PDB file of C-alpha atoms and ligand atoms in Angstrom:
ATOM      1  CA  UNK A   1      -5.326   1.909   2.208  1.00 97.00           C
ATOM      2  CA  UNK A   2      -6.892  -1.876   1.386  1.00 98.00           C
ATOM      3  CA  UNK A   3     -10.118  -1.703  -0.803  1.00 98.00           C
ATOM      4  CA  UNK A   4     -11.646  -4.957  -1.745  1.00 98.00           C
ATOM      5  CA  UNK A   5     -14.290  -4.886  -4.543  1.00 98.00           C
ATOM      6  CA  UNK A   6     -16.865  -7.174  -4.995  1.00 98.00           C
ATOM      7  CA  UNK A   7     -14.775 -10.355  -3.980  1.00 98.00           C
ATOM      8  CA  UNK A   8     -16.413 -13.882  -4.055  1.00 98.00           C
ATOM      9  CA  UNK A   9     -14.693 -16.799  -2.553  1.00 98.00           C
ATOM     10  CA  UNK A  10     -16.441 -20.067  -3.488  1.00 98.00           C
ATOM     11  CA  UNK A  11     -15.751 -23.556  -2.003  1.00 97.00           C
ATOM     12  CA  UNK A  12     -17.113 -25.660  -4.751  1.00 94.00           C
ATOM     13  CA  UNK A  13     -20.815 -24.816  -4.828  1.00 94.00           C
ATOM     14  CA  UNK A  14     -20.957 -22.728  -1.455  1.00 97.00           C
ATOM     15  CA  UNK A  15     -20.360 -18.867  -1.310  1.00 98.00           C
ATOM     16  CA  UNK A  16     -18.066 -18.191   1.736  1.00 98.00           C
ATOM     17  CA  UNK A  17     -17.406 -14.746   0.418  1.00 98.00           C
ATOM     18  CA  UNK A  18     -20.195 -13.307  -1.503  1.00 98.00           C
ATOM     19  CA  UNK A  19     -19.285 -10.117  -3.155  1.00 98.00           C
ATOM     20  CA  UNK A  20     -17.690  -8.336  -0.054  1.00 98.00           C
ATOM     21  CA  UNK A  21     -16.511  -4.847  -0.932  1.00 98.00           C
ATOM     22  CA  UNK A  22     -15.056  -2.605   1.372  1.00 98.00           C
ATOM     23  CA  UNK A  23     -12.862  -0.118   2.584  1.00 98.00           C
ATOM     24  CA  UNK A  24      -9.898  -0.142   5.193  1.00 98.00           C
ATOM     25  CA  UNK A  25      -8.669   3.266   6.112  1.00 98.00           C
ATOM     26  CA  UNK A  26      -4.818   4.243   6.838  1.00 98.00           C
ATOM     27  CA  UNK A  27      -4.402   4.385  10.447  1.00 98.00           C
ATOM     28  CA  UNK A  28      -7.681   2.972  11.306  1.00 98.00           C
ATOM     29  CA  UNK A  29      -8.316   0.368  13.600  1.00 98.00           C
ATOM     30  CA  UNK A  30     -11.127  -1.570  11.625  1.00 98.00           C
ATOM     31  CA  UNK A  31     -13.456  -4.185  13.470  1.00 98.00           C
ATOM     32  CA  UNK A  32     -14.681  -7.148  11.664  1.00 97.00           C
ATOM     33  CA  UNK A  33     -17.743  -8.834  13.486  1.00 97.00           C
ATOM     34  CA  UNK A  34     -20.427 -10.935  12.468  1.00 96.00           C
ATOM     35  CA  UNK A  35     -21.969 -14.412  13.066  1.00 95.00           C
ATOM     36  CA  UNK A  36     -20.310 -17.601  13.116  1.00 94.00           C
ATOM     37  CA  UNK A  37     -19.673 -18.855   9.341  1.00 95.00           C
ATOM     38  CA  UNK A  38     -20.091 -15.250   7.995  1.00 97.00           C
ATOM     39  CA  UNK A  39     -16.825 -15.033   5.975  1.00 97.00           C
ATOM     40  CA  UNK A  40     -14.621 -13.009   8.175  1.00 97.00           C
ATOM     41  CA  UNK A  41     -11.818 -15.353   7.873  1.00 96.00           C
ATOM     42  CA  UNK A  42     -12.156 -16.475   4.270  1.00 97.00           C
ATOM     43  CA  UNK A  43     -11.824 -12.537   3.757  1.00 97.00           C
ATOM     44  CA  UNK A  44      -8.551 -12.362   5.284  1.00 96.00           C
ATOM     45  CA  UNK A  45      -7.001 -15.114   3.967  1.00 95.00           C
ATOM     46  CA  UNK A  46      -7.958 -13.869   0.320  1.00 97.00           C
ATOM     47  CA  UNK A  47      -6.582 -10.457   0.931  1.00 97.00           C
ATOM     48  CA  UNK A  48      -3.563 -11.980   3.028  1.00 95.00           C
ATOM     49  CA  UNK A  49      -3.317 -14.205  -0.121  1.00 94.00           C
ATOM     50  CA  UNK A  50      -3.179 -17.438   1.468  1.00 94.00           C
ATOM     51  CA  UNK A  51      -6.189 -18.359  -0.693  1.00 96.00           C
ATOM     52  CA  UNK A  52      -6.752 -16.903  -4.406  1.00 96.00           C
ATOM     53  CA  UNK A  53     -10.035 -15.420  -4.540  1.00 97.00           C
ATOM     54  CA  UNK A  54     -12.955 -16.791  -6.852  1.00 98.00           C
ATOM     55  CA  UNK A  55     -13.544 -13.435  -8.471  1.00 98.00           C
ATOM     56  CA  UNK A  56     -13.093  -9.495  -7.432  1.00 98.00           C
ATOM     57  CA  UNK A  57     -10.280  -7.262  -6.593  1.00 98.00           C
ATOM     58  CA  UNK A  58      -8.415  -6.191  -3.677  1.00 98.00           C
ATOM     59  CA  UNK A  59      -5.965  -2.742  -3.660  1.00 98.00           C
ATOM     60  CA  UNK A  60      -3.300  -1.273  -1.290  1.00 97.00           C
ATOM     61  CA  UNK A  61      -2.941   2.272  -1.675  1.00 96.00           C
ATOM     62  CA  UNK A  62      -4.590   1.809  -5.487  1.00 96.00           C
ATOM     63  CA  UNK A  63      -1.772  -1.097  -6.107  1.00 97.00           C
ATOM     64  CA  UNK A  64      -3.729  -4.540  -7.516  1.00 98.00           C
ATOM     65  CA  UNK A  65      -2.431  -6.857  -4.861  1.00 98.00           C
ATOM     66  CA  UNK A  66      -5.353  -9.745  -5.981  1.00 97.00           C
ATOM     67  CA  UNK A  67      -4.160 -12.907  -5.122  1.00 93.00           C
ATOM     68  CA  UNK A  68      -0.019 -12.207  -4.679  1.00 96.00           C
ATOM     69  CA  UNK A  69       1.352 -14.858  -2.383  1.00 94.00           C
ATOM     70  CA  UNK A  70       1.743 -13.760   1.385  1.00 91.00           C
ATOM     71  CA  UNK A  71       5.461 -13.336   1.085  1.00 89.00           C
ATOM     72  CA  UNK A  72       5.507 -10.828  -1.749  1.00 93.00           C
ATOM     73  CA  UNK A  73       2.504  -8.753   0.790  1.00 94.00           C
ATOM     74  CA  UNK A  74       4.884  -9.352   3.855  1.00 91.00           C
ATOM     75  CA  UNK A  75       7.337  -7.051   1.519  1.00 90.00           C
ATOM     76  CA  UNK A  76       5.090  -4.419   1.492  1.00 93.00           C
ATOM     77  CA  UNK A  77       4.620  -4.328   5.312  1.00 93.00           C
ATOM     78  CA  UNK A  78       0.734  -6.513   4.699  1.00 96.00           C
ATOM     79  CA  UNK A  79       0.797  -9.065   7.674  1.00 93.00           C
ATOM     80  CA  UNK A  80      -1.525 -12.013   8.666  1.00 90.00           C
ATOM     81  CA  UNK A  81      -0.456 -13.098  11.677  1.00 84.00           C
ATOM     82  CA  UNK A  82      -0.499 -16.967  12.531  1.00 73.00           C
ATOM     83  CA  UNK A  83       0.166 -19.226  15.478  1.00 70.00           C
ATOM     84  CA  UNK A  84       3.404 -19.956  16.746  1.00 69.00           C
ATOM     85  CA  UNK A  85       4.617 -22.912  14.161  1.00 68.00           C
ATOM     86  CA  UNK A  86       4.540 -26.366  15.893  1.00 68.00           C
ATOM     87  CA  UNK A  87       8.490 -26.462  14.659  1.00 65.00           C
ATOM     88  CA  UNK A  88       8.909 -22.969  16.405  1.00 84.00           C
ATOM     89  CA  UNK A  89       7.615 -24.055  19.851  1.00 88.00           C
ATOM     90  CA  UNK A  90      10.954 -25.345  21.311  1.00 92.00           C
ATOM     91  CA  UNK A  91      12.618 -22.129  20.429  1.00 94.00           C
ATOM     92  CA  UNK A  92      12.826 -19.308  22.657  1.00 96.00           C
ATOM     93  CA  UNK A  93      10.687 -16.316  22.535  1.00 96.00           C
ATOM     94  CA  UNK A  94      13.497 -14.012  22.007  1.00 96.00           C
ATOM     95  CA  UNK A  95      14.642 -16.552  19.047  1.00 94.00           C
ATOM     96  CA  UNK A  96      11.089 -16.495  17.238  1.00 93.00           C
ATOM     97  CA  UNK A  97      11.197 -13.107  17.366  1.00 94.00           C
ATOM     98  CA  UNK A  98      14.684 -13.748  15.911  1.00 93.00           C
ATOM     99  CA  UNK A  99      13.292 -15.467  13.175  1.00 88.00           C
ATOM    100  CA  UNK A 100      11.111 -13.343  11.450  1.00 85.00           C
ATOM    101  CA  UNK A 101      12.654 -12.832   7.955  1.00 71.00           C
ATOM    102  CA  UNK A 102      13.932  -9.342   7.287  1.00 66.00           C
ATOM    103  CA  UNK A 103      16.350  -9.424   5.012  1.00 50.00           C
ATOM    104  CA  UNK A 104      19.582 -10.071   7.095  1.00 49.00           C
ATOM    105  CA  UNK A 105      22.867 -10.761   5.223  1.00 48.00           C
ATOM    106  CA  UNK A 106      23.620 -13.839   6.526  1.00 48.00           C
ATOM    107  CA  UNK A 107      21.743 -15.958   4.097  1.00 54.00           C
ATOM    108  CA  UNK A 108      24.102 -16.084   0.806  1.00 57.00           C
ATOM    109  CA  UNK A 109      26.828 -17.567   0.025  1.00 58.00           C
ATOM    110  CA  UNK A 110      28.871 -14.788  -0.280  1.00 59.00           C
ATOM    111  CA  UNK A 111      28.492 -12.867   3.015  1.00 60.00           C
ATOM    112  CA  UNK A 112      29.181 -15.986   4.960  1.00 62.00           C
ATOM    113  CA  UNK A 113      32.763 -15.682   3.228  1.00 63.00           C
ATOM    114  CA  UNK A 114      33.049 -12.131   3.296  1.00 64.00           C
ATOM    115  CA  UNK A 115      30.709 -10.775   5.873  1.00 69.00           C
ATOM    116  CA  UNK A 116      31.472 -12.531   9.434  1.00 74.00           C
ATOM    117  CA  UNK A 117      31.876  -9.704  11.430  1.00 77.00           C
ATOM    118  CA  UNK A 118      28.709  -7.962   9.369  1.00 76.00           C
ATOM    119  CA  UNK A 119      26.572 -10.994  10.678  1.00 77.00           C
ATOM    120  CA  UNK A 120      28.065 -10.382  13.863  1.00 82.00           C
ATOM    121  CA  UNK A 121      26.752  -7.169  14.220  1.00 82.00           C
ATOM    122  CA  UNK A 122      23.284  -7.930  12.408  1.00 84.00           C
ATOM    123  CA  UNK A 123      22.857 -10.767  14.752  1.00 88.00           C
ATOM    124  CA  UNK A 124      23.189  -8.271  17.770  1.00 91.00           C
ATOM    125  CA  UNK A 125      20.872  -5.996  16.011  1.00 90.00           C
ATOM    126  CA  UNK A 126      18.641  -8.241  15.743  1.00 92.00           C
ATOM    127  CA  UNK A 127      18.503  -9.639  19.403  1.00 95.00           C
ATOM    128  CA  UNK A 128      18.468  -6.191  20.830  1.00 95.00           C
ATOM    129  CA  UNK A 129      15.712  -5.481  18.528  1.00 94.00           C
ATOM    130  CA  UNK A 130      13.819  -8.282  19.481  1.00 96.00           C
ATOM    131  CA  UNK A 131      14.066  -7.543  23.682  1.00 97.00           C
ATOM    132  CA  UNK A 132      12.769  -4.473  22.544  1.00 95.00           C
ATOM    133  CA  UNK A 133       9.871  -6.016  21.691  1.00 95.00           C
ATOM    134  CA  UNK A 134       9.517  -8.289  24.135  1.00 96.00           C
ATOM    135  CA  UNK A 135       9.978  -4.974  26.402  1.00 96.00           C
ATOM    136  CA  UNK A 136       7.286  -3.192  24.524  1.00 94.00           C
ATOM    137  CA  UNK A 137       4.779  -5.853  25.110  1.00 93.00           C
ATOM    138  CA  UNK A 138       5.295  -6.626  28.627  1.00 93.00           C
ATOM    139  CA  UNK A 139       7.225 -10.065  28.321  1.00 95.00           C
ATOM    140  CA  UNK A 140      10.734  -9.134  28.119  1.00 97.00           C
ATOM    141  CA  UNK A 141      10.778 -12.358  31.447  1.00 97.00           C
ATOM    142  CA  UNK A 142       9.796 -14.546  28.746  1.00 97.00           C
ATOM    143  CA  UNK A 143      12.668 -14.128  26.469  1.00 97.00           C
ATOM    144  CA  UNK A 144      14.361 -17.331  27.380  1.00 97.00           C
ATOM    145  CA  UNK A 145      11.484 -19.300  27.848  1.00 97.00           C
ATOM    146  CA  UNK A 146      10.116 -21.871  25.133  1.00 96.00           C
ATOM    147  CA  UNK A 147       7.553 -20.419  23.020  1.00 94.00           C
ATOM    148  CA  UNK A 148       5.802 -23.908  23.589  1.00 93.00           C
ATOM    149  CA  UNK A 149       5.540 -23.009  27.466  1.00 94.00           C
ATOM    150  CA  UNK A 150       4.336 -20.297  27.504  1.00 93.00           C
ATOM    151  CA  UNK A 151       0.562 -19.119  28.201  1.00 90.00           C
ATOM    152  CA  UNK A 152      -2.212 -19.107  24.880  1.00 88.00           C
ATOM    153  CA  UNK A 153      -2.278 -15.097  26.155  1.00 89.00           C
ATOM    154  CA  UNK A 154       1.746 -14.799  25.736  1.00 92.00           C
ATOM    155  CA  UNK A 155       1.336 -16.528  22.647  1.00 91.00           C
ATOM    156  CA  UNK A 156      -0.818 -14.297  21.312  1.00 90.00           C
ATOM    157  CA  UNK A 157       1.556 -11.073  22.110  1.00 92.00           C
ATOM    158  CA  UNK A 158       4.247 -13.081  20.543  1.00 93.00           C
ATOM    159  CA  UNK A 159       2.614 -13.464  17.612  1.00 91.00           C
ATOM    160  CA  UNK A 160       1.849  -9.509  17.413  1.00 92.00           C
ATOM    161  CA  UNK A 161       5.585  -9.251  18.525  1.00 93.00           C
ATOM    162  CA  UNK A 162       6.280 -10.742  15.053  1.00 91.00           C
ATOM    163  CA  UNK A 163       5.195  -8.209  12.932  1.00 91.00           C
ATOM    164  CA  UNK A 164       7.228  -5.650  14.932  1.00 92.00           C
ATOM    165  CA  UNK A 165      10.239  -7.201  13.752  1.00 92.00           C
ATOM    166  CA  UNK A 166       9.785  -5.586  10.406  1.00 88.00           C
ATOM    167  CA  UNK A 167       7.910  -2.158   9.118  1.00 81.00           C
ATOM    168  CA  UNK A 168       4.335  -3.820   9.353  1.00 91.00           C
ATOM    169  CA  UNK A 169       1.789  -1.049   7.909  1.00 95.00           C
ATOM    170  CA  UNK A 170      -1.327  -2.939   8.207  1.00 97.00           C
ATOM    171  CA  UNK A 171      -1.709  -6.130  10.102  1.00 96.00           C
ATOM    172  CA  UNK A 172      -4.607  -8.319  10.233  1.00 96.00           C
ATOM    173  CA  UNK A 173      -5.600 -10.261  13.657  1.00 94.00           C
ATOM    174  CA  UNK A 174      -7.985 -13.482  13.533  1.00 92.00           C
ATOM    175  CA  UNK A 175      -9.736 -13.536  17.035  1.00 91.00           C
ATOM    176  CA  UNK A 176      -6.962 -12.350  19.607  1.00 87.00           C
ATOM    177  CA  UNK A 177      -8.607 -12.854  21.896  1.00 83.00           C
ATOM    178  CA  UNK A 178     -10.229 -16.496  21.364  1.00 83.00           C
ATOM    179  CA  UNK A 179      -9.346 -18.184  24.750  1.00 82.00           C
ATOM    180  CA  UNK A 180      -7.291 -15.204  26.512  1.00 88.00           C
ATOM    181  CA  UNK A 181      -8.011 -13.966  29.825  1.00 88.00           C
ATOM    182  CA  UNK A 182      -9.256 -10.528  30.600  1.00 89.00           C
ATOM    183  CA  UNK A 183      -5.726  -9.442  31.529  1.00 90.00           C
ATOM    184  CA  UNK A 184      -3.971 -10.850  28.950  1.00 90.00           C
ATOM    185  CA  UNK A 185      -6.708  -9.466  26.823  1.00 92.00           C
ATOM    186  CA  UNK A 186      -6.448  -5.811  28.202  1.00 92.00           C
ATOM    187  CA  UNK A 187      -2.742  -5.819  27.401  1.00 92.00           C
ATOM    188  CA  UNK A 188      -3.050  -7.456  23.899  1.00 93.00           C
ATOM    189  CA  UNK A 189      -5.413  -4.827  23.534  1.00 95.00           C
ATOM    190  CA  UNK A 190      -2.932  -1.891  24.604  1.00 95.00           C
ATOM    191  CA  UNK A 191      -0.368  -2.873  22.797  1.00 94.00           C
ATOM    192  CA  UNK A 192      -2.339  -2.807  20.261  1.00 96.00           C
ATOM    193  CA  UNK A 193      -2.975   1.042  20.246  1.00 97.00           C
ATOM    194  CA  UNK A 194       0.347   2.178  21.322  1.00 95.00           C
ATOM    195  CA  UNK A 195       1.238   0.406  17.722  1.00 94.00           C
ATOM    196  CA  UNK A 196      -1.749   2.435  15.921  1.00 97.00           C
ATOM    197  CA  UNK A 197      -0.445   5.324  17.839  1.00 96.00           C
ATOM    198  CA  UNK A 198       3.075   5.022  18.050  1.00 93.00           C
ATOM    199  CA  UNK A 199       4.183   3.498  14.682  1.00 91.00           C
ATOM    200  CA  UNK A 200       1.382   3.967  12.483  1.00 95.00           C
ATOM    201  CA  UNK A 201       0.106   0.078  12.203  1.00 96.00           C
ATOM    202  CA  UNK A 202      -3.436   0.052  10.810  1.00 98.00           C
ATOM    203  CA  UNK A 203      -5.391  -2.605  12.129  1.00 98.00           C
ATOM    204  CA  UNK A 204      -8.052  -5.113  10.747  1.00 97.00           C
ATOM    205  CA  UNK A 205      -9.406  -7.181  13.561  1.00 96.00           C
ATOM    206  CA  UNK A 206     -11.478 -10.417  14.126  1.00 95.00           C
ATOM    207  CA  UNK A 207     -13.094 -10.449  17.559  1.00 93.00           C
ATOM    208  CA  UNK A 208     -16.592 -11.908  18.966  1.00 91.00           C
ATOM    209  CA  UNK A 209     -15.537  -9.786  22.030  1.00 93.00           C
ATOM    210  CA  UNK A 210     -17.456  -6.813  21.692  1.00 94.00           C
ATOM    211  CA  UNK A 211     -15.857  -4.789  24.735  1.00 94.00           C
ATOM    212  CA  UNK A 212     -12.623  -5.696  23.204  1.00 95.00           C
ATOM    213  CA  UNK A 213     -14.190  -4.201  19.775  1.00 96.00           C
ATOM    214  CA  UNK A 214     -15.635  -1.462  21.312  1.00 96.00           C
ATOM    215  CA  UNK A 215     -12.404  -0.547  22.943  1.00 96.00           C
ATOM    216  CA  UNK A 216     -10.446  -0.546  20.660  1.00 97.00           C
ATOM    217  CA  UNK A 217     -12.318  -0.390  17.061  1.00 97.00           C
ATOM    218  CA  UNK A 218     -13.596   2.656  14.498  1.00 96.00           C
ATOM    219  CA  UNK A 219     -15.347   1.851  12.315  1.00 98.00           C
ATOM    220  CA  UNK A 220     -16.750  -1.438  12.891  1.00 98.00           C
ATOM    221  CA  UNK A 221     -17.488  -3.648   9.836  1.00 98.00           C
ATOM    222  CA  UNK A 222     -20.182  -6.234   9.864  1.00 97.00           C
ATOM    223  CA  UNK A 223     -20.620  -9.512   7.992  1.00 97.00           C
ATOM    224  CA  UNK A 224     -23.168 -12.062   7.489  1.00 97.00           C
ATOM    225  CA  UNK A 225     -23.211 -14.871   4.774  1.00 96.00           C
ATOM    226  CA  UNK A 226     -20.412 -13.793   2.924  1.00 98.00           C
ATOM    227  CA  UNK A 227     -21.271  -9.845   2.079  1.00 97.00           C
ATOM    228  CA  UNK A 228     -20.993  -6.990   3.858  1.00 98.00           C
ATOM    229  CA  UNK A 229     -24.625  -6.080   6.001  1.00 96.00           C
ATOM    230  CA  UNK A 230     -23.257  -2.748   7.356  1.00 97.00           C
ATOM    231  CA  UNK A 231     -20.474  -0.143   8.872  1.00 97.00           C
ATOM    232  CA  UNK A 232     -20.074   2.382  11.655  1.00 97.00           C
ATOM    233  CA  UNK A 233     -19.260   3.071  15.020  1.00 97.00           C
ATOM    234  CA  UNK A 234     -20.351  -0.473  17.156  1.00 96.00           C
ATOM    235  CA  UNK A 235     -22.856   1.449  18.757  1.00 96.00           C
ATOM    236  CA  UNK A 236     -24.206   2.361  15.065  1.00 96.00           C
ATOM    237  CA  UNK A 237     -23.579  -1.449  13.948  1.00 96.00           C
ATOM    238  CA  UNK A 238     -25.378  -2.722  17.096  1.00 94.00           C
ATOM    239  CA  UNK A 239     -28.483  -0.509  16.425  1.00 94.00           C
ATOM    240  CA  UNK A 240     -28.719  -2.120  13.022  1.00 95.00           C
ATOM    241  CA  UNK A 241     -31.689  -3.939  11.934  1.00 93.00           C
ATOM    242  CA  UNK A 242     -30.082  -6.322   9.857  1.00 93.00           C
ATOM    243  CA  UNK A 243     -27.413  -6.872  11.845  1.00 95.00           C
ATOM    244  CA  UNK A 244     -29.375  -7.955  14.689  1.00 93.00           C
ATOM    245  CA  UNK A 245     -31.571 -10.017  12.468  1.00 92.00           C
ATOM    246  CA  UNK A 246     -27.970 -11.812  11.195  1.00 92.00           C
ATOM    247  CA  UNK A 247     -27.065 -11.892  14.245  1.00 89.00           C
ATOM    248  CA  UNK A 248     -30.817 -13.222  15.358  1.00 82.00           C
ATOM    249  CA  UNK A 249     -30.887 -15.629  12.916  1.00 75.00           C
ATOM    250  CA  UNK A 250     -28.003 -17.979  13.784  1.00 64.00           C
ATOM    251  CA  UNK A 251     -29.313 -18.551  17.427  1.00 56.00           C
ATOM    252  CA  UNK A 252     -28.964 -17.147  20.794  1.00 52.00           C
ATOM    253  CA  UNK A 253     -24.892 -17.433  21.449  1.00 56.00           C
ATOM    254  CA  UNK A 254     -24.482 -15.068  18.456  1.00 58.00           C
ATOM    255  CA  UNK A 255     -27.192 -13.140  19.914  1.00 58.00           C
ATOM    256  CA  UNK A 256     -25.535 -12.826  23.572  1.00 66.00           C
ATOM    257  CA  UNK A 257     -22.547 -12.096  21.553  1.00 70.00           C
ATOM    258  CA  UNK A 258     -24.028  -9.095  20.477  1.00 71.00           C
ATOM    259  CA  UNK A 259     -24.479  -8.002  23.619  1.00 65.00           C
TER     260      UNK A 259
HETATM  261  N1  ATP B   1     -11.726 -24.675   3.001  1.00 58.48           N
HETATM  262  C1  ATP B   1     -13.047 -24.641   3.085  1.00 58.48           C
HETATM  263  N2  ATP B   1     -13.811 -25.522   2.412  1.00 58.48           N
HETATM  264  C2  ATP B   1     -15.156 -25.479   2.476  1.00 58.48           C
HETATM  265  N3  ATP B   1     -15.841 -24.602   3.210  1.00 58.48           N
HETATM  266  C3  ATP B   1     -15.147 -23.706   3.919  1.00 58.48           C
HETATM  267  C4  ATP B   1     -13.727 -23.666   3.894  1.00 58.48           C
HETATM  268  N4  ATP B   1     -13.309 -22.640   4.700  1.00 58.48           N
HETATM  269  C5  ATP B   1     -14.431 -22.097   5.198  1.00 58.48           C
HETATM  270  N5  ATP B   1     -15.531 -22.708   4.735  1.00 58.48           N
HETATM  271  C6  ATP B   1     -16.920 -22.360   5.046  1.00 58.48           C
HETATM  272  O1  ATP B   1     -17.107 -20.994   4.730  1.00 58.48           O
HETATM  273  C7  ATP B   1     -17.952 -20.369   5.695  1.00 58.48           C
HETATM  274  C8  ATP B   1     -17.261 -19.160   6.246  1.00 58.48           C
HETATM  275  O2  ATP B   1     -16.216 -19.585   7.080  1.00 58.48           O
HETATM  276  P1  ATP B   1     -15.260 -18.594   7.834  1.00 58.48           P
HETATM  277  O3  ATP B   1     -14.299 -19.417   8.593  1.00 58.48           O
HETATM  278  O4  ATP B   1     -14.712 -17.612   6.883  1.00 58.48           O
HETATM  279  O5  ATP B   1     -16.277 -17.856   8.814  1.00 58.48           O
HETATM  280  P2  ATP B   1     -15.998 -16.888  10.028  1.00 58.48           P
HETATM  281  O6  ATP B   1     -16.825 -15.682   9.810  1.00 58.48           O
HETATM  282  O7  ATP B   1     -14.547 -16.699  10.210  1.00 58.48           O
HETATM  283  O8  ATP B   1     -16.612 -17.698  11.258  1.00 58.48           O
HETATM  284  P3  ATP B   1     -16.127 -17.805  12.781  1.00 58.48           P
HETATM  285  O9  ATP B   1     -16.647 -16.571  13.456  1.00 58.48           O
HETATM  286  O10 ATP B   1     -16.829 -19.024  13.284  1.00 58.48           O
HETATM  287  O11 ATP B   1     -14.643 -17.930  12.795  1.00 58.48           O
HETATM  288  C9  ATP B   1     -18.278 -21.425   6.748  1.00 58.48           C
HETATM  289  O12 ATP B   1     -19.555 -21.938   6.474  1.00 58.48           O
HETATM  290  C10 ATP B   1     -17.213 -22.465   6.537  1.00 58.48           C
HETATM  291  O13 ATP B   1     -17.689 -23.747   6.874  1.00 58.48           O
HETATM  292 MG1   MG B   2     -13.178 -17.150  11.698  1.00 58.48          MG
END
């Protein structure tokens, strides 16, 4: 589905991507591990295009998507997700769900003449559609309640909860689980497959968690100093000789992290 070839991203002398190339199968729920500083999110913010890559390619379903800006990916269902916007946080849950742009009428001059009763109904669409995804990831109590309230853990589901509000195909997640507790975590994590399952997403995911990896990720993907060291199931991956030496080499809280 997402092939990257040989992509380099370079902060003035220093190689934070260094000729990564790999592969992200449709359907797939794809871990990407590795050491502190090993790329991981420089990756997904070139392929999420939120920073043009130095040199190299990256496809979706044999489509050159190098370097478009995130909205034009967000079109074809490609979705980063980020934190809840500072500007966001007095809102509602069930209005930053709300938010998420999707095409609704309501926006030109024209429909706001023409189309009142249209909005009407799009706006009631749209609410319903978001409770149902509240519902879907256990929160539906939080719908009225300020996504600035609310728990890092909820925050986190409400941030997946935005890319149900359109037809996501493959969704990237920066360390879920950074700061969530082991409930919160398990249910991130669930909602997660039931997606994979239930509507197709594939997944690329950032996690120092291994249980949370192992759980939930095949294949696993591992970086270290900007290239790709290896791939395979996280038993495979934590049998690796290089990948415990990467791991090895940046001291022992990388090394624990391993497990
Ligand atoms: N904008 C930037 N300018 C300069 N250096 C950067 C920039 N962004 C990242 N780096 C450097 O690139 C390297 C890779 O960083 P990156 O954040 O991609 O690593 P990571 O694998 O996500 O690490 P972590 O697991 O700690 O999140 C790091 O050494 C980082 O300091
Ligand atoms: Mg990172």
């Amino acid at each position: 589905m997402i092939k990257v070839e040989n992509l380099h991203k370079h902060f003035g002398g220093f190689h934070a991507v260094d000729g990564a190339s790999l592969e992200i199968a449709e359907g797939s729920i794809t871990g990407l591990i590795g050491p502190n500083g090993a790329g991981k999110t420089t990756l997904f913010n070139v392929i999420a295009g939120v920073l043009p890559p130095t040199s190299g390619r990256v496809t979706m379903g044999g489509e050159d998507i190098t370097g478009l800006p995130p909205h034009e990916l967000f079109h074809k269902g490609l979705l980063r997700t980020f934190q809840i916007a500072h500007e966001f946080s007095s809102m509602s849950c069930r209005e930053n769900l709300m938010m998420v742009p999707g095409g609704q009428t309501g926006e030109t001059l024209w429909n706001t003449w023409f189309g009142r009763k249209r909005i009407a109904d799009e706006e009631r669409a749209l609410r319903a559609k978001a409770d149902e995804v509240l519902e879907f990831l256990t929160i539906a109590h939080l719908a009225d309640h300020r996504a600035g309230q609310i728990s890092g853990g909820q925050k986190k589901l409400l941030e997946l909860g935005r890319t149900m509000m359109v037809d996501a195909r493959i969704v990237f997640l920066d360390e879920v689980g950074a700061g969530v507790n082991r409930t919160l975590l398990n249910t991130i994590g669930d909602a997660i497959i039931r997606l994979n399952k239930e509507r197709g997403y594939t997944f690329v995911v950032i996690e120092h968690d291994m249980d949370f990896i192992g759980r939930l990720c095949d294949p696993v993907i591992c970086m270290a100093e900007g290239k790709v060291l290896a791939e395979g199931t996280l038993d495979e991956i934590k049998a690796n000789e290089q990948v415990i030496e990467a791991y090895l080499g940046t001291g022992l809280k990388n090394k624990e992290a391993l497990g």
